[in-house]
PDB file of N, CA and C in Angstrom:
ATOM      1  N   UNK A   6      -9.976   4.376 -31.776  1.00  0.00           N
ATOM      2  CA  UNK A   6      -8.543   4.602 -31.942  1.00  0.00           C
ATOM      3  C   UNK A   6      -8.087   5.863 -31.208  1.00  0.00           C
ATOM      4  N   UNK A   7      -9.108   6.749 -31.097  1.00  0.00           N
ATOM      5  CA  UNK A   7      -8.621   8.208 -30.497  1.00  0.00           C
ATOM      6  C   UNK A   7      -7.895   8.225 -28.935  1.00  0.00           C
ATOM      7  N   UNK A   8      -8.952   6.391 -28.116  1.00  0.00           N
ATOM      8  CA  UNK A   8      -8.426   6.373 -26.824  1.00  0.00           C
ATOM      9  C   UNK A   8      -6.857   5.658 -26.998  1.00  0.00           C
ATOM     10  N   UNK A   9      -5.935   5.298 -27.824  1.00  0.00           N
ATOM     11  CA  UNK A   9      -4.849   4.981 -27.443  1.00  0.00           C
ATOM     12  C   UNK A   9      -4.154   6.100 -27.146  1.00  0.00           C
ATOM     13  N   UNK A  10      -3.881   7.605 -28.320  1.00  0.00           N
ATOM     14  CA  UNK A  10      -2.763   8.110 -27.280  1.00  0.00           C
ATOM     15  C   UNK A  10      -3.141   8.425 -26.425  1.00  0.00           C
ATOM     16  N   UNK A  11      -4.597   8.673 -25.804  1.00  0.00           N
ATOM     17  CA  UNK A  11      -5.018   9.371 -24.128  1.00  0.00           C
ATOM     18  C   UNK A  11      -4.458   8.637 -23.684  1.00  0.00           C
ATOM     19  N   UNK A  12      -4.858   7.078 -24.024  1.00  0.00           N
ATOM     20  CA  UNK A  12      -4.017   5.663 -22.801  1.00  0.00           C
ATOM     21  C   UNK A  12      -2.533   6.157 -22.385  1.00  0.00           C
ATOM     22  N   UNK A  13      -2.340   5.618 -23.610  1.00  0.00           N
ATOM     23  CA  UNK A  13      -0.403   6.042 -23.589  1.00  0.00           C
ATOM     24  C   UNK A  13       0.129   7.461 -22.848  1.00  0.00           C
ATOM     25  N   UNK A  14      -1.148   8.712 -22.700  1.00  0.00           N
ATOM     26  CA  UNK A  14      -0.399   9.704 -21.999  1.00  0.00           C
ATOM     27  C   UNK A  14      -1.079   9.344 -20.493  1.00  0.00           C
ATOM     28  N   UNK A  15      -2.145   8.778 -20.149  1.00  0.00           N
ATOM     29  CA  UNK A  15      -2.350   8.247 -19.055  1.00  0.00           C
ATOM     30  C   UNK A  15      -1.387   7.517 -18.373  1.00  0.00           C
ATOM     31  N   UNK A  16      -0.859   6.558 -19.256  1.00  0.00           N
ATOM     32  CA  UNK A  16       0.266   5.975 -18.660  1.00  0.00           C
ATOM     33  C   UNK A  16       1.791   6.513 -18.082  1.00  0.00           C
ATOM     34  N   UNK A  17       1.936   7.567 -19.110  1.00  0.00           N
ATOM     35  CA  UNK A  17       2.777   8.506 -18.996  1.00  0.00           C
ATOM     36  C   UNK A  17       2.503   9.327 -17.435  1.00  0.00           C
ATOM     37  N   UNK A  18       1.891   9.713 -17.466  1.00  0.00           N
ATOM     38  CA  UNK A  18       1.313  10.255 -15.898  1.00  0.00           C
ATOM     39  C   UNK A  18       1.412   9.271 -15.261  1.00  0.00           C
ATOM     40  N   UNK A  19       0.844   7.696 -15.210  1.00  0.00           N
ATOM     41  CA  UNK A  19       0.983   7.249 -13.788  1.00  0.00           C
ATOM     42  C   UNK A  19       2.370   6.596 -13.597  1.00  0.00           C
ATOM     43  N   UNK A  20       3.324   6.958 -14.857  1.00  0.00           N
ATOM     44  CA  UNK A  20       5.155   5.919 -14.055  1.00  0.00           C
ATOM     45  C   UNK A  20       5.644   7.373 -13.508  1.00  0.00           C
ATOM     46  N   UNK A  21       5.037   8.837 -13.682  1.00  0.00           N
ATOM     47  CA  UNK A  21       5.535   9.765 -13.261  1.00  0.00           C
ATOM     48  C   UNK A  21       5.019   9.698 -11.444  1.00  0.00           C
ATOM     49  N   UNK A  22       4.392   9.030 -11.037  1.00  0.00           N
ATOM     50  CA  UNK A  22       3.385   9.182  -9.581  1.00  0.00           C
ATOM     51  C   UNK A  22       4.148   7.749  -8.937  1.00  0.00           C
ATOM     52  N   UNK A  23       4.689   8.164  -8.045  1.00  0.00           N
ATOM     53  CA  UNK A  23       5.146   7.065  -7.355  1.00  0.00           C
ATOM     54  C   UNK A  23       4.916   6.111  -5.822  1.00  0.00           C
ATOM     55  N   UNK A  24       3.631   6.781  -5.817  1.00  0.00           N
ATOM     56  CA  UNK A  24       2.662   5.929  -4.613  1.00  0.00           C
ATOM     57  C   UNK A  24       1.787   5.300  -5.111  1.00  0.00           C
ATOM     58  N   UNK A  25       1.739   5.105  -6.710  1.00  0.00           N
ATOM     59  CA  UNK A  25       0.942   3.846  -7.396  1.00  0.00           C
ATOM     60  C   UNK A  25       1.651   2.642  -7.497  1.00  0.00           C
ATOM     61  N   UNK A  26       1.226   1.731  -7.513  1.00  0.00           N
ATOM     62  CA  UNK A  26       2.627   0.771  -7.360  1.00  0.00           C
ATOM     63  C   UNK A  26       2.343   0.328  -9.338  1.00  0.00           C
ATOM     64  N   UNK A  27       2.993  -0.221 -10.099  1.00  0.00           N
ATOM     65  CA  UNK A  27       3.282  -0.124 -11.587  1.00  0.00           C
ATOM     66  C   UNK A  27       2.401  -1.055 -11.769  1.00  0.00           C
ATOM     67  N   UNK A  28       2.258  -1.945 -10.707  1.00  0.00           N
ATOM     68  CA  UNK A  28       1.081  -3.608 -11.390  1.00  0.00           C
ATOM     69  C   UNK A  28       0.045  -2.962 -11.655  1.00  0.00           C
ATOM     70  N   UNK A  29      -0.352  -1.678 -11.143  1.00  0.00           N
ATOM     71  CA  UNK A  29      -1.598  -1.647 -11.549  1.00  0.00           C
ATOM     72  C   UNK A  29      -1.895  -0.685 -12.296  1.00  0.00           C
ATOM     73  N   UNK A  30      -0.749  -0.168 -13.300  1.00  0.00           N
ATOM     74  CA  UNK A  30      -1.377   1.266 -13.933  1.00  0.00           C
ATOM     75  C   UNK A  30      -2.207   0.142 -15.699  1.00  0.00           C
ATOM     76  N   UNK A  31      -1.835  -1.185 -15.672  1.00  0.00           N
ATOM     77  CA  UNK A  31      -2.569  -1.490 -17.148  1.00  0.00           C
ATOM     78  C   UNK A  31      -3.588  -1.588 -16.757  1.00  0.00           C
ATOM     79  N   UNK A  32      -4.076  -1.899 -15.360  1.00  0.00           N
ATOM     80  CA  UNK A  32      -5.828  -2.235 -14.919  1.00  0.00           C
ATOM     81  C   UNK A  32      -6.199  -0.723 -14.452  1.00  0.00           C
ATOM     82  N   UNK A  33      -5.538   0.295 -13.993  1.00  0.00           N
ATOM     83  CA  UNK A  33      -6.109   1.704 -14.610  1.00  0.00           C
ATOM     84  C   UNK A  33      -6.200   2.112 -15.232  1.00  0.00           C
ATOM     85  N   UNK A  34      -5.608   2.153 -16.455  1.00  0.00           N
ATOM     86  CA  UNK A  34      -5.975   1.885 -17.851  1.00  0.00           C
ATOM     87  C   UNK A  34      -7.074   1.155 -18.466  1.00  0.00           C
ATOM     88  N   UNK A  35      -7.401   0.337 -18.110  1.00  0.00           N
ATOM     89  CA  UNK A  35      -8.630  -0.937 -18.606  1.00  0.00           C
ATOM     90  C   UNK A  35      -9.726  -0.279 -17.893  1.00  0.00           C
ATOM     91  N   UNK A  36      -9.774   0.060 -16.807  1.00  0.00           N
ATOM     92  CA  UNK A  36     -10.971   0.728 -16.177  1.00  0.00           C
ATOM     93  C   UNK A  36     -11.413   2.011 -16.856  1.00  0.00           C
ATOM     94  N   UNK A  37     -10.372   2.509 -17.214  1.00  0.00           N
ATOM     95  CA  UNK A  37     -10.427   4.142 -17.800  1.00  0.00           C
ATOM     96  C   UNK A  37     -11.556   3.983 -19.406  1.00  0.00           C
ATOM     97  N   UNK A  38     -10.313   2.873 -19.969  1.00  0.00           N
ATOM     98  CA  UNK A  38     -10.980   2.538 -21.181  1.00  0.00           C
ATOM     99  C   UNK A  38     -12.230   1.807 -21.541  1.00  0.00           C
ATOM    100  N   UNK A  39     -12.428   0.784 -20.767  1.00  0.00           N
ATOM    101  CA  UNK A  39     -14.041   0.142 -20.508  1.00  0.00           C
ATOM    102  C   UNK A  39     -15.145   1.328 -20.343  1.00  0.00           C
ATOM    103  N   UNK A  40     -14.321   2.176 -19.124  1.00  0.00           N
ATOM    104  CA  UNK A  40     -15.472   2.835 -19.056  1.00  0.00           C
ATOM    105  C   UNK A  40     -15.772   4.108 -20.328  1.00  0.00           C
ATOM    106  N   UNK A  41     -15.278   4.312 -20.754  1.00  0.00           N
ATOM    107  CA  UNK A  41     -14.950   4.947 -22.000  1.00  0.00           C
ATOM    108  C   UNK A  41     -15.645   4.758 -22.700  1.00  0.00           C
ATOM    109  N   UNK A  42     -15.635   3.333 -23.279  1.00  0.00           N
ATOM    110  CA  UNK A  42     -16.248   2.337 -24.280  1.00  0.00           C
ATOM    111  C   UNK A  42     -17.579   2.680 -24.154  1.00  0.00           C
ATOM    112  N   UNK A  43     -17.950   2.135 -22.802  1.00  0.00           N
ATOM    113  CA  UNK A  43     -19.445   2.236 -22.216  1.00  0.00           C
ATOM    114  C   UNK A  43     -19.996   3.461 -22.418  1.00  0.00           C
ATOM    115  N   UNK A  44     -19.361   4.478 -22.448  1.00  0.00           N
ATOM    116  CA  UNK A  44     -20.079   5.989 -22.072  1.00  0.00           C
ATOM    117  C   UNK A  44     -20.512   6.337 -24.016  1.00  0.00           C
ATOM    118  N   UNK A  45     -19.046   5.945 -24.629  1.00  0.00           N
ATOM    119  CA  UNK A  45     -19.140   6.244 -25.974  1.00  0.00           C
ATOM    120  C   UNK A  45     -20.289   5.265 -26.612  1.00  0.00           C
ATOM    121  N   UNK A  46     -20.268   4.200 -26.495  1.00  0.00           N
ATOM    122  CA  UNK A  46     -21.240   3.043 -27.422  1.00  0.00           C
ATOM    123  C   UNK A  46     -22.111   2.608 -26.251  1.00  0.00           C
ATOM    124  N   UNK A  47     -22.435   3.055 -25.350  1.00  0.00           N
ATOM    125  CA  UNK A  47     -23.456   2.401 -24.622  1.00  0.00           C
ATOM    126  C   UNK A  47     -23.654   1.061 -24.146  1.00  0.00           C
ATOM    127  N   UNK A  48     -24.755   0.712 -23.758  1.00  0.00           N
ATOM    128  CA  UNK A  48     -23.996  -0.729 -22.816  1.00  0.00           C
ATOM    129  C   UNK A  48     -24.229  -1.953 -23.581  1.00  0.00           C
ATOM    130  N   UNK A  49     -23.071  -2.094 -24.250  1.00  0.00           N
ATOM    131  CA  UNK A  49     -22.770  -3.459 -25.170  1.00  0.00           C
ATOM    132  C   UNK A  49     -21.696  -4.082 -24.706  1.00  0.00           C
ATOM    133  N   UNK A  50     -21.802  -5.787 -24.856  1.00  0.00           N
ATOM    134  CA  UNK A  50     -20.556  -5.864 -24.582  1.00  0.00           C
ATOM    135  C   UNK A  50     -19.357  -5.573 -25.567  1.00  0.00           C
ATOM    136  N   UNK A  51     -20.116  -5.084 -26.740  1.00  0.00           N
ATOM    137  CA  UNK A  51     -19.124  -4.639 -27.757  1.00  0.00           C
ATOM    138  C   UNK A  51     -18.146  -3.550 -27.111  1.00  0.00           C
ATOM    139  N   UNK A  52     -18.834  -2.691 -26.346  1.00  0.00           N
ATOM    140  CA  UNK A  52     -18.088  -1.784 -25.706  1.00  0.00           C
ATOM    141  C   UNK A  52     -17.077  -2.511 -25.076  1.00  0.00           C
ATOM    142  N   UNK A  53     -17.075  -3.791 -24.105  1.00  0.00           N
ATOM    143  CA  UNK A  53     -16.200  -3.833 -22.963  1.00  0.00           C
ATOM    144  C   UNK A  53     -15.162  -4.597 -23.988  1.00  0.00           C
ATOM    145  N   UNK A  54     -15.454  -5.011 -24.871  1.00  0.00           N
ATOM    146  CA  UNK A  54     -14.306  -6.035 -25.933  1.00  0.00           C
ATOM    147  C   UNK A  54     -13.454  -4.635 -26.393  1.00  0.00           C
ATOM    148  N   UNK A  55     -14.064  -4.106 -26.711  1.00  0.00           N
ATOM    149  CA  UNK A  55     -13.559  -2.625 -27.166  1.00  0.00           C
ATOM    150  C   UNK A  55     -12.707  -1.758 -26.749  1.00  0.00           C
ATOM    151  N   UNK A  56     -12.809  -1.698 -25.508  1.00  0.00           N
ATOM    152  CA  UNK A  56     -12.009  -1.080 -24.060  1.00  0.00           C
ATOM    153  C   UNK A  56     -11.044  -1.910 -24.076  1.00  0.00           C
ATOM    154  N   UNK A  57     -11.129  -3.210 -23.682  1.00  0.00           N
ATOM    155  CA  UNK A  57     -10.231  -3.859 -23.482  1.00  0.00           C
ATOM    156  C   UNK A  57      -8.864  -3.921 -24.328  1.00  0.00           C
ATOM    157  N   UNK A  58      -9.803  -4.069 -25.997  1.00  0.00           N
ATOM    158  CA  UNK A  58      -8.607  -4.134 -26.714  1.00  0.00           C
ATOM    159  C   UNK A  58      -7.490  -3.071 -27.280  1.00  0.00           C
ATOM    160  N   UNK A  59      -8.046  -2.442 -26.754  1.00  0.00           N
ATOM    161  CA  UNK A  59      -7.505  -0.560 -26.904  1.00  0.00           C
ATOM    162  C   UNK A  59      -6.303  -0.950 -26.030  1.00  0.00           C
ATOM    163  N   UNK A  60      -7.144  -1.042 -24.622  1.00  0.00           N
ATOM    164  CA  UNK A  60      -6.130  -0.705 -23.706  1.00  0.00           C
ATOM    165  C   UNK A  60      -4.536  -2.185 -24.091  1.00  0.00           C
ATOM    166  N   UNK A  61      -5.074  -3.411 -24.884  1.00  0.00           N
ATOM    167  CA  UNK A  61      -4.020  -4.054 -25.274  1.00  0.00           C
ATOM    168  C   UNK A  61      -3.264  -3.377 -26.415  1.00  0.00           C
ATOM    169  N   UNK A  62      -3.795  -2.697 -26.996  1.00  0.00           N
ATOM    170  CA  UNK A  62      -3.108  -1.750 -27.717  1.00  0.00           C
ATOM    171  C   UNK A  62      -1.923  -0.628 -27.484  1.00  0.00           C
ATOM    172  N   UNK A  63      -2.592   0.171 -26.357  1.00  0.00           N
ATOM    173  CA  UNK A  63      -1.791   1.381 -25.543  1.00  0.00           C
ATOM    174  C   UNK A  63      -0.595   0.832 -24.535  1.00  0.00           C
ATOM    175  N   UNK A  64      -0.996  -0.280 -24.386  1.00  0.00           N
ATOM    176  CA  UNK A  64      -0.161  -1.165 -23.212  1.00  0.00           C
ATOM    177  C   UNK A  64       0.808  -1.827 -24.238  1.00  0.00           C
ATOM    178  N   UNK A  65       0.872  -2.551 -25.088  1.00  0.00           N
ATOM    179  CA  UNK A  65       2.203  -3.277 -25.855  1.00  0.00           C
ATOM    180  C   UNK A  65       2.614  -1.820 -26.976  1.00  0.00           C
ATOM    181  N   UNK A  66       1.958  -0.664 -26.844  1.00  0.00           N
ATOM    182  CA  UNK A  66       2.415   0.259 -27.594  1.00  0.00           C
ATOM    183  C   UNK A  66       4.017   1.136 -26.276  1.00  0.00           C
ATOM    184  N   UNK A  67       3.177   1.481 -25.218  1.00  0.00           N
ATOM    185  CA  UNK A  67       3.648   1.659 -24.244  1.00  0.00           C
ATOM    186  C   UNK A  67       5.050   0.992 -24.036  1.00  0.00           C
ATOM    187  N   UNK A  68       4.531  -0.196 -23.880  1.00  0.00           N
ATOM    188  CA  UNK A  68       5.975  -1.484 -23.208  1.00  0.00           C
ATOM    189  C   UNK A  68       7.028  -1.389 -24.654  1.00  0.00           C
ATOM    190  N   UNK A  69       6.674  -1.046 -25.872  1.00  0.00           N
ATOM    191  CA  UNK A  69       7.411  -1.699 -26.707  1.00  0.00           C
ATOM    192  C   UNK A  69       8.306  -0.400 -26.984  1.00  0.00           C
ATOM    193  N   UNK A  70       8.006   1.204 -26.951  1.00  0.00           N
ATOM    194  CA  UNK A  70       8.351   2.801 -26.654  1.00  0.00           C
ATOM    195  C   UNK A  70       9.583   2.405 -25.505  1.00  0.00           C
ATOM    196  N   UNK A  71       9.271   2.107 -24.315  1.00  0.00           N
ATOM    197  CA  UNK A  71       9.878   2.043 -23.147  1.00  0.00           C
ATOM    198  C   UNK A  71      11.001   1.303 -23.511  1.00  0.00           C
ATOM    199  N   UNK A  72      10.868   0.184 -23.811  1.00  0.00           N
ATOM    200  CA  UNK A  72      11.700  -0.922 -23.495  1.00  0.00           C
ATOM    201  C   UNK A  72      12.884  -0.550 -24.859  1.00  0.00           C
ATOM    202  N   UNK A  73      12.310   0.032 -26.027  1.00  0.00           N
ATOM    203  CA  UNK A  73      13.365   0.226 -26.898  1.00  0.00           C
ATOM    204  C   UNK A  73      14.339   1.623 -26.488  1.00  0.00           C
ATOM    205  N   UNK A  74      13.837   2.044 -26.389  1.00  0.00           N
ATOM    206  CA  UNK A  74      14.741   3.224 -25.764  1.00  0.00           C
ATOM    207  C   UNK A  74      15.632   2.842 -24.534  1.00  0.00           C
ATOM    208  N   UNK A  75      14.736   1.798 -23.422  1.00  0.00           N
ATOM    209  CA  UNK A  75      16.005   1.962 -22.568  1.00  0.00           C
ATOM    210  C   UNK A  75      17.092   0.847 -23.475  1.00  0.00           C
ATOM    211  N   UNK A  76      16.850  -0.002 -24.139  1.00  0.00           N
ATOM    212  CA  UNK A  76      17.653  -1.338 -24.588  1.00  0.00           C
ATOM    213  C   UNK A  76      18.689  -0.429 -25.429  1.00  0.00           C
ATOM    214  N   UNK A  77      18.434   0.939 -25.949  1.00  0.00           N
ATOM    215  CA  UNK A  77      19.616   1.469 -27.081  1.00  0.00           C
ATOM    216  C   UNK A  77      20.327   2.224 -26.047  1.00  0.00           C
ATOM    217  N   UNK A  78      20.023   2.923 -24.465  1.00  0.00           N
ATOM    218  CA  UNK A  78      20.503   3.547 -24.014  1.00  0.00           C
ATOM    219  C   UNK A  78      21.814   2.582 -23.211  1.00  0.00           C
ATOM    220  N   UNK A  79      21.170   1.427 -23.094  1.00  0.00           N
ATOM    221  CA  UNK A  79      21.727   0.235 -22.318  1.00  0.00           C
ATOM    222  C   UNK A  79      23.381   0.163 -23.253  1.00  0.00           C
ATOM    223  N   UNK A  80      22.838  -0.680 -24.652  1.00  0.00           N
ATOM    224  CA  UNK A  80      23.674  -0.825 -25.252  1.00  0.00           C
ATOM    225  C   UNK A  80      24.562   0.265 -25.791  1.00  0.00           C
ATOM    226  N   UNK A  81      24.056   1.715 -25.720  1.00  0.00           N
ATOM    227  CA  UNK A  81      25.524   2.772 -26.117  1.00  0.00           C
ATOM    228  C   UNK A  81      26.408   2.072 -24.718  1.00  0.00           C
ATOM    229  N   UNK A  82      26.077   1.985 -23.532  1.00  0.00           N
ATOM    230  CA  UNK A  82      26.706   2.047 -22.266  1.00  0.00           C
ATOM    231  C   UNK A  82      27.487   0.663 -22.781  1.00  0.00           C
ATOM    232  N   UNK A  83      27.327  -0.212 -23.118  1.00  0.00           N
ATOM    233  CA  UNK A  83      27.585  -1.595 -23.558  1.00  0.00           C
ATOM    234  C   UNK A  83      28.477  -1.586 -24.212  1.00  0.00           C
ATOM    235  N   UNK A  84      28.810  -0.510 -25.360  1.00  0.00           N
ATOM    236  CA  UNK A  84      29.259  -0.751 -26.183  1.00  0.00           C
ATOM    237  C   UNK A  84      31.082   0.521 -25.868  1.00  0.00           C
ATOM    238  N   UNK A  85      30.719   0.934 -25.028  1.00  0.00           N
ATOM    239  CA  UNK A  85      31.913   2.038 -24.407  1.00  0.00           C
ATOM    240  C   UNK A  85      32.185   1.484 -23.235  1.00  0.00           C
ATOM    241  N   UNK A  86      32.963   0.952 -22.930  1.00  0.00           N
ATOM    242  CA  UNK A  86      33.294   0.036 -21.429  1.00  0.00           C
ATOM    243  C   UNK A  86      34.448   1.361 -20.840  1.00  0.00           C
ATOM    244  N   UNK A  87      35.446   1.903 -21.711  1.00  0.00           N
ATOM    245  CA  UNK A  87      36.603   3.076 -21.569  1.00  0.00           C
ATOM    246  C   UNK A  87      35.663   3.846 -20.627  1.00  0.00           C
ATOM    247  N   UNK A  88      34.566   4.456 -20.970  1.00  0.00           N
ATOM    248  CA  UNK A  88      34.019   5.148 -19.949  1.00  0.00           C
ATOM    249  C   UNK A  88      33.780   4.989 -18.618  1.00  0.00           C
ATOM    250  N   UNK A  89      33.446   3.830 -18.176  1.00  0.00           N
ATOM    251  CA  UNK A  89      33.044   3.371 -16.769  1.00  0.00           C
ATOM    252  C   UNK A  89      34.500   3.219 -16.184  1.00  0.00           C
ATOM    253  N   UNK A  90      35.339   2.921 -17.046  1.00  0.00           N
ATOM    254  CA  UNK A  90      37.070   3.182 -16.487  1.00  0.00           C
ATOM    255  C   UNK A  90      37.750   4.065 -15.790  1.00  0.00           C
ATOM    256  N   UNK A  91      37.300   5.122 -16.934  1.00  0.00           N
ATOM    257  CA  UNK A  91      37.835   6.496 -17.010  1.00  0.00           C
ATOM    258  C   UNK A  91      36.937   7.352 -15.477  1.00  0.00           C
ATOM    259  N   UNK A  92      35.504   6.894 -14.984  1.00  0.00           N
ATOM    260  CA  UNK A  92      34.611   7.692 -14.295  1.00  0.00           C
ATOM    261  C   UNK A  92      35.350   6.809 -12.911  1.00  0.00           C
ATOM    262  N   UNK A  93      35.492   5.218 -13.160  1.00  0.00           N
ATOM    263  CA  UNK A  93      36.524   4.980 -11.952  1.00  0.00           C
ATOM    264  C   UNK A  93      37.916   5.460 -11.397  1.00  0.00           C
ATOM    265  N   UNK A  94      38.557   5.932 -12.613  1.00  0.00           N
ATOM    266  CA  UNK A  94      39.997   6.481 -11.974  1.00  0.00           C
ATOM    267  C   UNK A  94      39.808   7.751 -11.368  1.00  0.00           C
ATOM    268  N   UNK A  95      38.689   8.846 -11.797  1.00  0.00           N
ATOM    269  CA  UNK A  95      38.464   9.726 -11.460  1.00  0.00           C
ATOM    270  C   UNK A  95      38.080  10.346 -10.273  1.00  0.00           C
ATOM    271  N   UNK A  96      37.628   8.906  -9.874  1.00  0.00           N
ATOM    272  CA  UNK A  96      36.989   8.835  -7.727  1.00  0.00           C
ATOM    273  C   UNK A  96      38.355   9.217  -7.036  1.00  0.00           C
TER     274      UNK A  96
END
């Protein structure tokens, strides 16, 4: 359990880096964490089930952080239309 928030701040670091392209920060993640697994429990495949499911952990923990915050930032904007009015008459 200790590797999800590393994941989640791993992840945090790679949407900050923008010569990674985004498809691949959950499979840098999975690599990070497999290998993790492996180093911590040695070579089982218990380890690589282990890694894996972490990193499904840190990853729908991740997506579900992200996506709610932008969806409430979306909808204040959604819900005040006067504003986008008011920032047009102002041009």
């Amino acid at each position: 359990m200790i590797l999800v928030p590393v994941l989640y701040i791993i992840s945090l670091l790679l949407r900050q880096t923008p010569f990674i392209p985004v498809w691949t920060h959950a499979w840098i993640q999975l690599f990070f964490s497999v290998i993790a697994c492996l180093i911590y429990y040695g070579l089982e495949i218990q380890s690589v089930v282990q890694g894996i499911l972490v990193t499904g952990v840190a990853v729908l923990t991740s997506n579900l952080f992200y996506n709610t915050f932008n969806g409430l930032n979306e909808s204040k904007i959604k819900r005040n239309p006067n504003s986008e009015n008011k920032d047009k008459k102002e041009e």
